CSV table of C-alpha atoms in Angstrom, one decimal:
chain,number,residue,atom,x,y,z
A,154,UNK,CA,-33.5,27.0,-7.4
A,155,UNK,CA,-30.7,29.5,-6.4
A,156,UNK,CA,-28.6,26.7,-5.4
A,157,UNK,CA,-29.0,24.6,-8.9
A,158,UNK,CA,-28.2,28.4,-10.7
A,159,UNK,CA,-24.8,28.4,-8.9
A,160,UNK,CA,-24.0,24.9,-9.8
A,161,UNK,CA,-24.7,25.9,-13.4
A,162,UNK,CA,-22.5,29.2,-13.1
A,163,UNK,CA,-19.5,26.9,-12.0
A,164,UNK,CA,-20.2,24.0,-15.3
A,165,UNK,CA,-20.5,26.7,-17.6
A,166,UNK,CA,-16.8,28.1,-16.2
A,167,UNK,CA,-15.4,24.7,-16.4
A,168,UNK,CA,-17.0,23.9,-20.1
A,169,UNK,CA,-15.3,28.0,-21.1
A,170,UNK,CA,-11.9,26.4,-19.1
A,171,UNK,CA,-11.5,22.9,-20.1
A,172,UNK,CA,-8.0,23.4,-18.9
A,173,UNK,CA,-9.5,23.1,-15.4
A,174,UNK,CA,-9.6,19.8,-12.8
A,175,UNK,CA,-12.0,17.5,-14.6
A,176,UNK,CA,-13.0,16.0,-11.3
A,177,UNK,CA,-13.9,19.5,-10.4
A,178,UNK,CA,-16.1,18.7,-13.3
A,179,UNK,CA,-17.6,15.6,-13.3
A,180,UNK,CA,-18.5,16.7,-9.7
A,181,UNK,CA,-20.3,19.9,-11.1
A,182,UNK,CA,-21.9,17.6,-12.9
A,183,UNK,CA,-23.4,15.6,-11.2
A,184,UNK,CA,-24.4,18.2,-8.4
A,185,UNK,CA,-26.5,19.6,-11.3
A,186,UNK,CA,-28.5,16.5,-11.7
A,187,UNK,CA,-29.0,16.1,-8.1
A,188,UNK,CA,-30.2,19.4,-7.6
A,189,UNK,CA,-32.5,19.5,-10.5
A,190,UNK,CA,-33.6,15.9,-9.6
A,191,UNK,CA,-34.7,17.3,-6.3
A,192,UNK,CA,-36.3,20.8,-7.4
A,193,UNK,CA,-38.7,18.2,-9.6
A,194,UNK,CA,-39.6,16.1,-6.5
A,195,UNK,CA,-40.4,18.6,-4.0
A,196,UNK,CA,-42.0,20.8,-7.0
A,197,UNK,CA,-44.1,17.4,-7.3
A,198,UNK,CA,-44.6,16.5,-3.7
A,199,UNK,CA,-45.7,20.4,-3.3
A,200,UNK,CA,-48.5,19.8,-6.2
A,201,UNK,CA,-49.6,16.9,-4.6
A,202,UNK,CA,-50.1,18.4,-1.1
A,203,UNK,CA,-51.8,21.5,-2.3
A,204,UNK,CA,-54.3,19.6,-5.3
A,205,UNK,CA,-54.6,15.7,-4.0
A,206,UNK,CA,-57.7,14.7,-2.6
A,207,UNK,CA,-56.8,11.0,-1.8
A,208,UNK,CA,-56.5,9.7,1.0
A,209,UNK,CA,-53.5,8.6,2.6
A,210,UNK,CA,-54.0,6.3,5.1
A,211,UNK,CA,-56.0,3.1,4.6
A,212,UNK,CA,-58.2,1.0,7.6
A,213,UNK,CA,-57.0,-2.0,5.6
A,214,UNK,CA,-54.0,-4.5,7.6
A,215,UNK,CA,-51.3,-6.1,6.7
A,216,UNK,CA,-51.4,-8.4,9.7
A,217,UNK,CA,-52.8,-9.0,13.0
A,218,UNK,CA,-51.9,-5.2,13.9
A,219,UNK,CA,-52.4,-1.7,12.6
A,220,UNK,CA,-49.0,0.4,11.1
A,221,UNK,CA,-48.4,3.5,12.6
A,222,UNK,CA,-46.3,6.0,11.2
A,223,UNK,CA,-45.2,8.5,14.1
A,224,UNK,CA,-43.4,12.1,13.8
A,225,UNK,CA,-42.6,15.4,15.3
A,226,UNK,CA,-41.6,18.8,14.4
A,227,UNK,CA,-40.6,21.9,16.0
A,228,UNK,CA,-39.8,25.8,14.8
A,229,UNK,CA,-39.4,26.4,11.0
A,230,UNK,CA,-39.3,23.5,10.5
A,231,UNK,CA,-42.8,23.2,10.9
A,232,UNK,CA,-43.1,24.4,7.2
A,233,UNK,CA,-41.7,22.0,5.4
A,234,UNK,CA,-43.0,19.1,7.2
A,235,UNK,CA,-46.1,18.7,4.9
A,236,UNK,CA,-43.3,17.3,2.0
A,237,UNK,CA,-42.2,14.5,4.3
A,238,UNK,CA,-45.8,13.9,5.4
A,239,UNK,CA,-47.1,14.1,1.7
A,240,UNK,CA,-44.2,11.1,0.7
A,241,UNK,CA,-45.9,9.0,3.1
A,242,UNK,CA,-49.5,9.3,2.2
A,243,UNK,CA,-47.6,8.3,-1.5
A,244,UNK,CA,-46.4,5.3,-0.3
A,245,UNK,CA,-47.4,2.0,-2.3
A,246,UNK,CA,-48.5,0.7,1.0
A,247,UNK,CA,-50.4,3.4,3.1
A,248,UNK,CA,-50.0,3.3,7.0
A,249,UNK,CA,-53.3,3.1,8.9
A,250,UNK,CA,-52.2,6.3,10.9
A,251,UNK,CA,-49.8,8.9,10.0
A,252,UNK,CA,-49.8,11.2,13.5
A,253,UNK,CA,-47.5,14.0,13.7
A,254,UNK,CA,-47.0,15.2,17.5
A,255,UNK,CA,-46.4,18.8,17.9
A,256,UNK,CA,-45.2,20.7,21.2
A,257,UNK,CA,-48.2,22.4,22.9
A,258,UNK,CA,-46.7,25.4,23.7
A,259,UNK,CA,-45.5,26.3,20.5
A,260,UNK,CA,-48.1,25.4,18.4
A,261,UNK,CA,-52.3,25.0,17.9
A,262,UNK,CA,-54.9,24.4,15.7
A,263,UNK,CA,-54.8,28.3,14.9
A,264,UNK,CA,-51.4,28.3,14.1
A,265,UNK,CA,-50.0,24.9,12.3
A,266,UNK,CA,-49.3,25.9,8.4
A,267,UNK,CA,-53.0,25.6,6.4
A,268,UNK,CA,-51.1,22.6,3.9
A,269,UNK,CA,-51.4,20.7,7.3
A,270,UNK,CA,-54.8,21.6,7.9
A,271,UNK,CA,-55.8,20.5,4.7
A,272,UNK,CA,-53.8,17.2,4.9
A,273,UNK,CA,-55.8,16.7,8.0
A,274,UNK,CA,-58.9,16.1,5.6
A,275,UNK,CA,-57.1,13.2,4.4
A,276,UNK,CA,-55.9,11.3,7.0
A,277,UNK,CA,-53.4,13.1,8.9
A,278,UNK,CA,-53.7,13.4,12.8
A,279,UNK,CA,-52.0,15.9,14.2
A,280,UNK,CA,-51.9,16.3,18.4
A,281,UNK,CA,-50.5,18.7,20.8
A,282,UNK,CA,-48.7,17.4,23.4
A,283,UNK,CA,-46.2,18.0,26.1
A,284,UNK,CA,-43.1,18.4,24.8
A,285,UNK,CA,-41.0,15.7,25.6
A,286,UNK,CA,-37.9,17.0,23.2
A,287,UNK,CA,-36.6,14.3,20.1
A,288,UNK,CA,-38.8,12.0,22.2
A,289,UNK,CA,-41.9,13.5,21.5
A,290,UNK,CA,-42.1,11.9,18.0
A,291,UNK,CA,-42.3,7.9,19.6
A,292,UNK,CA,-43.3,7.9,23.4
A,293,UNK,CA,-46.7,9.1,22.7
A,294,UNK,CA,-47.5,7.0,19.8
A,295,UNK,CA,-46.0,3.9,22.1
A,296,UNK,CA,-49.1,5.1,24.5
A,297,UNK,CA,-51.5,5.9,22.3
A,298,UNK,CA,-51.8,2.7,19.8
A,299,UNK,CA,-50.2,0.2,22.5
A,300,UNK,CA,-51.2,-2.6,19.8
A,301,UNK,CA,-49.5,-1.7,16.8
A,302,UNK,CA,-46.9,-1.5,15.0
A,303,UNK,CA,-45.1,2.0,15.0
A,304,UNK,CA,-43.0,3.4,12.0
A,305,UNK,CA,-41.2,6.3,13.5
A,306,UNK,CA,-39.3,8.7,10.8
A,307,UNK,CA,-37.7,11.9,10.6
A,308,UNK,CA,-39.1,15.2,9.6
A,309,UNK,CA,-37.2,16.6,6.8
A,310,UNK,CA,-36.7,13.6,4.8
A,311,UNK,CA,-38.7,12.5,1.2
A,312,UNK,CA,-38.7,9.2,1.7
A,313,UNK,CA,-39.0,6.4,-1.1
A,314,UNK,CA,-42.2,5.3,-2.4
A,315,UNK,CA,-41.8,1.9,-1.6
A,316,UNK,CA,-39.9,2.5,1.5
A,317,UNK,CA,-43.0,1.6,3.9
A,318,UNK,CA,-43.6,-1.6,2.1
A,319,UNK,CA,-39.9,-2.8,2.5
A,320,UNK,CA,-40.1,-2.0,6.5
A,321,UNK,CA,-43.4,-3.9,6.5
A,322,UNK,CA,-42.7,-6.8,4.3
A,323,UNK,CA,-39.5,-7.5,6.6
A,324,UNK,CA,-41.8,-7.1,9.9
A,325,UNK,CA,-44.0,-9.6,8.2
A,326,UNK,CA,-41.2,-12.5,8.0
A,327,UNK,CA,-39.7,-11.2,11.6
A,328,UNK,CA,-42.8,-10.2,13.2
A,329,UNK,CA,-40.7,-9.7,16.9
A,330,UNK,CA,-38.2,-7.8,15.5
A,331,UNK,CA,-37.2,-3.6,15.4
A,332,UNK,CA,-36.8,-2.9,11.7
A,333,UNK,CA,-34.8,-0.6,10.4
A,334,UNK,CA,-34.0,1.4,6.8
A,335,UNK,CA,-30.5,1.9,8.5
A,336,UNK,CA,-28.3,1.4,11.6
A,337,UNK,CA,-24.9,2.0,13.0
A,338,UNK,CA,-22.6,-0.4,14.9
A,339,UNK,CA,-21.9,0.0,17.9
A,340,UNK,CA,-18.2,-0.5,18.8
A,341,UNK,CA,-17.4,-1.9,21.8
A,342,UNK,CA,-13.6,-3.0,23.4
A,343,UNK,CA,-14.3,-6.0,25.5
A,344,UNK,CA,-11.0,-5.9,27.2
A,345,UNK,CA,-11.3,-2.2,28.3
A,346,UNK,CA,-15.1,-2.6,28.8
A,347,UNK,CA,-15.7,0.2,27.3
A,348,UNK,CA,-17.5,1.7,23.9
A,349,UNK,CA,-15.3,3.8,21.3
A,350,UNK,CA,-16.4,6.7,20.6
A,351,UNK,CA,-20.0,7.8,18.8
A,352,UNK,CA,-17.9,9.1,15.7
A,353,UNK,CA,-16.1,5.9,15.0
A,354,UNK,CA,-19.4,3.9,14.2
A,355,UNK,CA,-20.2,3.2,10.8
A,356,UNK,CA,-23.0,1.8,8.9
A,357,UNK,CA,-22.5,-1.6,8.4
A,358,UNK,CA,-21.6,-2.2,4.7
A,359,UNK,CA,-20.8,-5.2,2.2
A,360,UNK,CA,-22.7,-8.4,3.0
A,361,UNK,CA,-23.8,-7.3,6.6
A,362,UNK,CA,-26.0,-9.4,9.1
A,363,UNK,CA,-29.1,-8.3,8.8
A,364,UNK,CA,-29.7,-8.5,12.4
A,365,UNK,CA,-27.2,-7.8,15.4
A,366,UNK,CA,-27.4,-7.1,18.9
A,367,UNK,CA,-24.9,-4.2,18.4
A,368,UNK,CA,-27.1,-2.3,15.7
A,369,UNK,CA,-28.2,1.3,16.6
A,370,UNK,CA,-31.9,2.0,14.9
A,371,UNK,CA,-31.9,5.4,14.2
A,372,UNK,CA,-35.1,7.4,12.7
A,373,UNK,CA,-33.7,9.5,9.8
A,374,UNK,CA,-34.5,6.1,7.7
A,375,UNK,CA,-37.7,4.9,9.1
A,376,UNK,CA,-37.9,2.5,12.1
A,377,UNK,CA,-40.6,0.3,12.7
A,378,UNK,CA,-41.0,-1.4,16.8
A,379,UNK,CA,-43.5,-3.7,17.1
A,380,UNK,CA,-46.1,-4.0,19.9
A,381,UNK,CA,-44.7,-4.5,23.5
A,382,UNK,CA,-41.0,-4.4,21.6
A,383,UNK,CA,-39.1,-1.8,24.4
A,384,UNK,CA,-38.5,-2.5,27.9
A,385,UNK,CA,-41.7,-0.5,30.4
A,386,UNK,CA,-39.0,1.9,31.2
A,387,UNK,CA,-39.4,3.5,28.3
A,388,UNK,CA,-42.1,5.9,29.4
A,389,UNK,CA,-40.0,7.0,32.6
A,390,UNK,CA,-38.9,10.5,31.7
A,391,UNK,CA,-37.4,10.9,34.9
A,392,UNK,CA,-34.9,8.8,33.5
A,393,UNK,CA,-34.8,9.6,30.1
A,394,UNK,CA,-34.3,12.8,30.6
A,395,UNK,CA,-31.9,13.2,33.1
A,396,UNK,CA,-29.5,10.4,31.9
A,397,UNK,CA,-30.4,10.9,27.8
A,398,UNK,CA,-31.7,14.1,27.1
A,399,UNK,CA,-30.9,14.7,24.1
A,400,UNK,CA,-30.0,10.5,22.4
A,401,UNK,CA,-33.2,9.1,21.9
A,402,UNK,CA,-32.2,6.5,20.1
A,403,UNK,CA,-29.7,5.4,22.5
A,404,UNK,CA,-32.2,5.3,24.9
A,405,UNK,CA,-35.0,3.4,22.5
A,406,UNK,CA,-32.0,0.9,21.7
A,407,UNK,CA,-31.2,0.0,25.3
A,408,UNK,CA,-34.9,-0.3,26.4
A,409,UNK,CA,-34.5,-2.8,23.3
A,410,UNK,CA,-31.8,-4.7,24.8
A,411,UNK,CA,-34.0,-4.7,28.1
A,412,UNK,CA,-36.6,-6.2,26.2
A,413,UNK,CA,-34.9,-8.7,24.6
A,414,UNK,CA,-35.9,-7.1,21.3
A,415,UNK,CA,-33.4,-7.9,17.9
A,416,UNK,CA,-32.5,-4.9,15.6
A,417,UNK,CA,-32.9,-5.9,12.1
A,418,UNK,CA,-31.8,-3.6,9.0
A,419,UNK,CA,-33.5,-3.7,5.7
A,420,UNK,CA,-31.0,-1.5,3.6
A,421,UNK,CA,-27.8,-3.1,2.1
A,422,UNK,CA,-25.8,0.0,1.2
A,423,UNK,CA,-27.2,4.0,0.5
A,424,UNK,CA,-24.7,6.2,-2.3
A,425,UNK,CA,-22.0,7.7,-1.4
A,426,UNK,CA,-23.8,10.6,-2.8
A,427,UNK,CA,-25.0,11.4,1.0
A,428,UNK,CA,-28.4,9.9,1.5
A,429,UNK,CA,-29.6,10.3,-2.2
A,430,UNK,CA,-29.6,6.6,-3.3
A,431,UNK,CA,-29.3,6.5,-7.2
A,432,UNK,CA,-30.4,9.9,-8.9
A,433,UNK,CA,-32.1,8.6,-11.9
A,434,UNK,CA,-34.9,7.2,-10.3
A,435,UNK,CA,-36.6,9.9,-8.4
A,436,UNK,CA,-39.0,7.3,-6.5
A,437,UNK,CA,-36.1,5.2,-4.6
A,438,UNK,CA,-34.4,8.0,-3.8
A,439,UNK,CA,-34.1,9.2,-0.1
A,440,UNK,CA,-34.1,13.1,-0.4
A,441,UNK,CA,-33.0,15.6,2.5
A,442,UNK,CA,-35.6,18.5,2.6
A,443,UNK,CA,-33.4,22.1,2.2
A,444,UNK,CA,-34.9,24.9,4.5
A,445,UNK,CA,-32.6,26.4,6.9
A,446,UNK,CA,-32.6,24.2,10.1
A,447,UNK,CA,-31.3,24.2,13.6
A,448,UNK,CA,-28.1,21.6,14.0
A,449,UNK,CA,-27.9,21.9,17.7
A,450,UNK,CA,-28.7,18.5,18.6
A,451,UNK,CA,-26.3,17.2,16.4
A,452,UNK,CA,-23.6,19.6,17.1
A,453,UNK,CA,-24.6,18.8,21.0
A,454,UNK,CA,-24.6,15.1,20.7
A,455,UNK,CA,-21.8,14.3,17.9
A,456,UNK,CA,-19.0,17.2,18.2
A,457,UNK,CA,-19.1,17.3,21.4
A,458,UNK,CA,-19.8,14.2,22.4
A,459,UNK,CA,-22.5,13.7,24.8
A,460,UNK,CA,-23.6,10.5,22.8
A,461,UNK,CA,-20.7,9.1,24.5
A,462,UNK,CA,-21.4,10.6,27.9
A,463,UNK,CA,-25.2,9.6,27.6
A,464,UNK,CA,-24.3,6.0,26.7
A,465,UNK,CA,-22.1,5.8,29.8
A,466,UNK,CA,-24.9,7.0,31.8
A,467,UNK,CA,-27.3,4.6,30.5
A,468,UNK,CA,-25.0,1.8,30.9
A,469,UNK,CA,-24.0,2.4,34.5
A,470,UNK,CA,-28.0,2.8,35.2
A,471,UNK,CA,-28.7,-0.2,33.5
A,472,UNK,CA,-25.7,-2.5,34.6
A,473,UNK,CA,-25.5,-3.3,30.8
A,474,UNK,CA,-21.2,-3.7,30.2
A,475,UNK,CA,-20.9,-6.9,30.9
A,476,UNK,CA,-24.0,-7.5,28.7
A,477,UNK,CA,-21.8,-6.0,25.6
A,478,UNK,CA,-18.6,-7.8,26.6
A,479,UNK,CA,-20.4,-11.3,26.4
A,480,UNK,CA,-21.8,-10.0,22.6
């Protein structure tokens, strides 16, 4: 709430100074509605944690498998995980499992947040494992429900209502399939053989395929790989880890390619407003939980680009560039 009082302090100085940039404005403006917008969601999704008693998961299918909805957590963020959890039991169609694997060392029964405990009551499975870094929140579901269909999202994301039942209603018309809420494209120069760099991709926009062999899945916007969908390497941390530590979704996208497996997106275009969707309607919105969190990874694998170098390695492992300059 600090955050929306600041935004007001600026309106109110552009309303007293009309003189002043009206983009300045207009932006103003809008960051007001955002930030109230999301104050009422979380405010919401808080109530509903604390005071719900329904369940959220369901032992009905949608098919011939059980959906899975995977996660992980780590450090403070730990907190605020209950809100993203809490947006999933909400969905209009409810996963059969919603598992959230947490790091054995850092975390027990005795010490995960009581809002966790209590969503335990209503469906929630939480396990400690080894940790296994951003992999721990898909290789264990892959082992542990080898059958179904596993929805792997981020941590400190609200998601959509609905967002569930897009994912599954696509995996219902392309059953062999990876979907995905979103993707990047790879780029790749066939003449050099070589990818350009990690920060050059973009989400495919305006009348996209909804399927290419080039597609990055990445977890932020849900990602759903059905049963016996990645390549048996994927469980070979001996590999994982010393050629992609830290990109898991490189490495999930070329045990896909190993596989055989397509990449399929579901969303045509997100607001340029970040990952908010349209702020009037609070249910299709896509909202970023706020809590002070550790960038690292990002700072690690973007700026500094060891998505690049960890690509390279995976390629040379894999023998996979003359696979992308036949694409």
């Amino acid at each position: 709430m600090h955050k929306i009082y600041i935004w007001i302090k600026e309106l109110l100085n552009y309303v007293i100074h009309p003189t002043q940039n009206y983009e300045k404005l207009e932006k103003s403006i809008h960051d007001v509605e955002l930030n109230l917008n999301y104050a009422l969601v979380r405010q919401r999704y808080e109530l509903l944690a604390f005071h719900s008693n329904e369940n959220g998961t369901t032992p009905n299918k949608y098919g011939n498998e059980e959906i899975v909805i995977s996660l992980t957590s780590y450090g403070k963020r730990v907190q605020s995980v209950f809100l993203t959890i809490e947006s999933l039991f909400q969905q209009t169609l409810k996963a059969n499992h919603v598992v959230l694997y947490l790091s054995k060392k850092e975390f027990s029964l005795e010490t995960i947040p009581e809002i966790i405990k209590k969503q335990q009551k209503r469906g929630l499975s939480v396990r400690f494992v080894e940790d296994k870094r951003s992999y721990t929140k898909l290789v264990y579901a892959l082992k542990d429900y080898p059958e179904a269909s596993i929805i792997n999202v981020d941590d400190d994301f609200i998601y959509p209502i609905d967002h569930i039942e897009k994912i599954i209603n696509e995996h219902q018309k392309n059953p062999n399939n990876i979907i995905c809420g979103q993707v990047k494209e790879m780029k790749f120069n066939k003449k050099e053989k070589k990818f350009t760099s990690y920060t050059s991709w973009q989400v495919p926009r305006h009348n996209h395929p909804t399927s290419s062999p080039l597609y990055l899945q990445y977890g932020a916007f849900g990602c759903l790989y059905p049963p016996h969908s990645l390549h048996e390497d994927v469980f070979d941390e001996t590999v994982y880890l010393k050629l992609a530590p830290t990109a898991d979704d490189l490495w999930f996208k070329i045990m896909a390619i190993k596989k055989g497996t397509q990449v399929e997106v579901i969303t045509k275009d997100w607001s340029e407003c970040g990952l908010t969707g349209q702020i009037h309607n609070f249910d299709s919105v896509l909202w970023r939980i706020e809590y002070v969190q550790d960038n690292a990874l990002g700072i690690t694998n973007v700026a500094n680009g060891q998505n690049d170098v960890q690509l390279h390695n995976l390629c040379l492992h894999y023998d996979l560039y003359e696979y992308f300059a036949s694409i």
